[in-house]
Structure formats: C-alpha cells, structure tokens
Amino acid sequence: NILNNRFYTKLYDKRRDFSFKVVTFPNLRSNVPVKPSYGVFVGELYRICKSSSVVTEFIHDVKLLIDKLITQNFERKILHRYLKLFINSQPACILRHWHSFTVNDFM
C-alpha cells in the first residue's frame, strides 16, 4: 500500500484464505526435538518483522502465530519468553520502523 508517498508492507499468508486447515509447524506431541521447534518460532518472528512496516500488523501476525503454535502444543509461557528475547535483541527490523513495545502488547 502507498499512503502519503510512503510504502507500507505487511505479510500476506495465502494459507489463511484456504477453506481447509494447513499444517505448517511441528506438533510438539510428535517425535520432534523441542528446542529447534521453538527456533522455528524465532525464525518466523524475523520473517514477519522484516515484511511488516506497521507495528500493528506485526503484532497482529505474531498473535495469530502464537495462537497457531499453541494448537500445535507449544507452551504460551515459553513462546512469550522467546518473544521477549527477540524484542530485547532489538533486531534491525524493529529499530527501523517502531518505537518500543513489550511482550504485553502480544497478549
């Protein structure tokens, strides 16, 4: 989108448009290592962050991601801990666009 001569971007996930459920992340009740599975979450945070130029879109997409991972038996408390580490690391995608925010904004 363009508004006031500025480009605004957000993540488009076409899987949300399907009328059926698409399994995209590991289920922690299966035979997968737990720690690398949470690493997938951090990788998704970077992907969403880099494609979102508006903080509200980033927060919205991260909330959807957390909800989806919880249905895959991830623990909310651990997800929030990794989210806090991500925010505190101040990646360039956050510093580039937004003022500070906290994990509480994602609840």
XYZ file of C-alpha atoms in Angstrom:
107
model
C 0.000 0.000 0.000
C 1.050 3.594 -0.558
C -0.079 6.364 1.782
C 1.340 9.906 1.846
C 4.020 8.881 -0.671
C 5.273 6.070 1.601
C 5.149 2.345 1.012
C 3.518 0.208 3.703
C 4.058 -3.520 3.678
C 2.657 -6.471 5.577
C 2.867 -10.212 5.385
C 0.374 -11.976 3.136
C -0.157 -15.623 4.015
C -2.305 -17.241 1.329
C -2.858 -20.278 3.563
C -5.301 -18.154 5.587
C -7.541 -17.999 2.511
C -7.944 -21.775 2.218
C -11.148 -23.396 3.410
C -9.161 -26.239 4.997
C -6.513 -26.410 7.705
C -2.901 -26.299 6.542
C -0.379 -27.786 8.972
C 2.733 -25.649 8.762
C 4.550 -26.141 12.045
C 5.672 -29.170 14.049
C 3.399 -30.589 16.711
C 5.333 -30.911 19.944
C 3.482 -34.114 20.819
C 5.183 -35.784 17.870
C 8.728 -37.078 17.812
C 10.490 -33.757 17.166
C 13.126 -32.037 19.292
C 11.583 -29.273 21.375
C 14.282 -26.585 21.312
C 14.676 -26.443 17.497
C 10.889 -26.249 17.243
C 10.916 -23.046 19.260
C 13.694 -21.872 16.949
C 11.137 -22.094 14.133
C 9.083 -19.547 16.089
C 12.035 -17.138 16.274
C 12.644 -17.534 12.541
C 9.002 -16.670 11.889
C 9.330 -13.583 14.095
C 12.155 -12.337 11.866
C 10.167 -13.093 8.713
C 7.072 -11.268 9.969
C 9.153 -8.380 11.295
C 11.007 -7.853 8.020
C 7.810 -7.833 5.963
C 5.774 -5.540 8.260
C 6.297 -1.805 8.098
C 3.490 -1.055 10.565
C 3.783 -2.267 14.154
C 0.076 -3.101 14.455
C 0.389 -5.553 11.553
C 3.423 -7.148 13.177
C 1.609 -7.552 16.496
C -1.491 -8.952 14.772
C 0.504 -11.539 12.785
C 2.555 -12.584 15.817
C -0.631 -13.087 17.851
C -2.004 -15.328 15.080
C 1.270 -17.249 15.010
C 1.272 -17.753 18.791
C -2.331 -18.987 18.702
C -1.491 -21.411 15.903
C 1.570 -22.756 17.718
C -0.427 -23.271 20.900
C -2.761 -25.543 18.918
C 0.409 -27.451 17.967
C 1.114 -27.975 21.695
C 3.698 -25.214 22.124
C 3.641 -23.578 25.567
C 2.477 -19.961 25.710
C 4.903 -19.154 28.539
C 7.911 -20.389 26.527
C 6.721 -18.611 23.362
C 6.468 -15.366 25.319
C 9.963 -15.896 26.710
C 11.378 -16.313 23.183
C 9.363 -13.290 22.020
C 10.814 -11.200 24.833
C 14.344 -12.306 23.898
C 13.613 -11.374 20.280
C 12.331 -7.907 21.217
C 15.190 -7.258 23.631
C 17.744 -8.206 20.976
C 16.463 -5.172 19.035
C 16.782 -6.582 15.518
C 17.143 -4.016 12.750
C 13.606 -4.649 11.501
C 12.208 -3.375 14.812
C 14.538 -0.403 15.187
C 13.928 0.664 11.597
C 10.215 1.336 11.996
C 8.865 1.315 15.507
C 9.030 2.702 18.969
C 9.489 0.346 21.860
C 6.886 -2.224 22.797
C 6.755 -5.159 25.185
C 5.558 -8.740 25.279
C 2.367 -7.481 26.961
C 1.349 -5.953 23.625
C 1.030 -9.504 22.266
C -1.394 -10.808 24.891
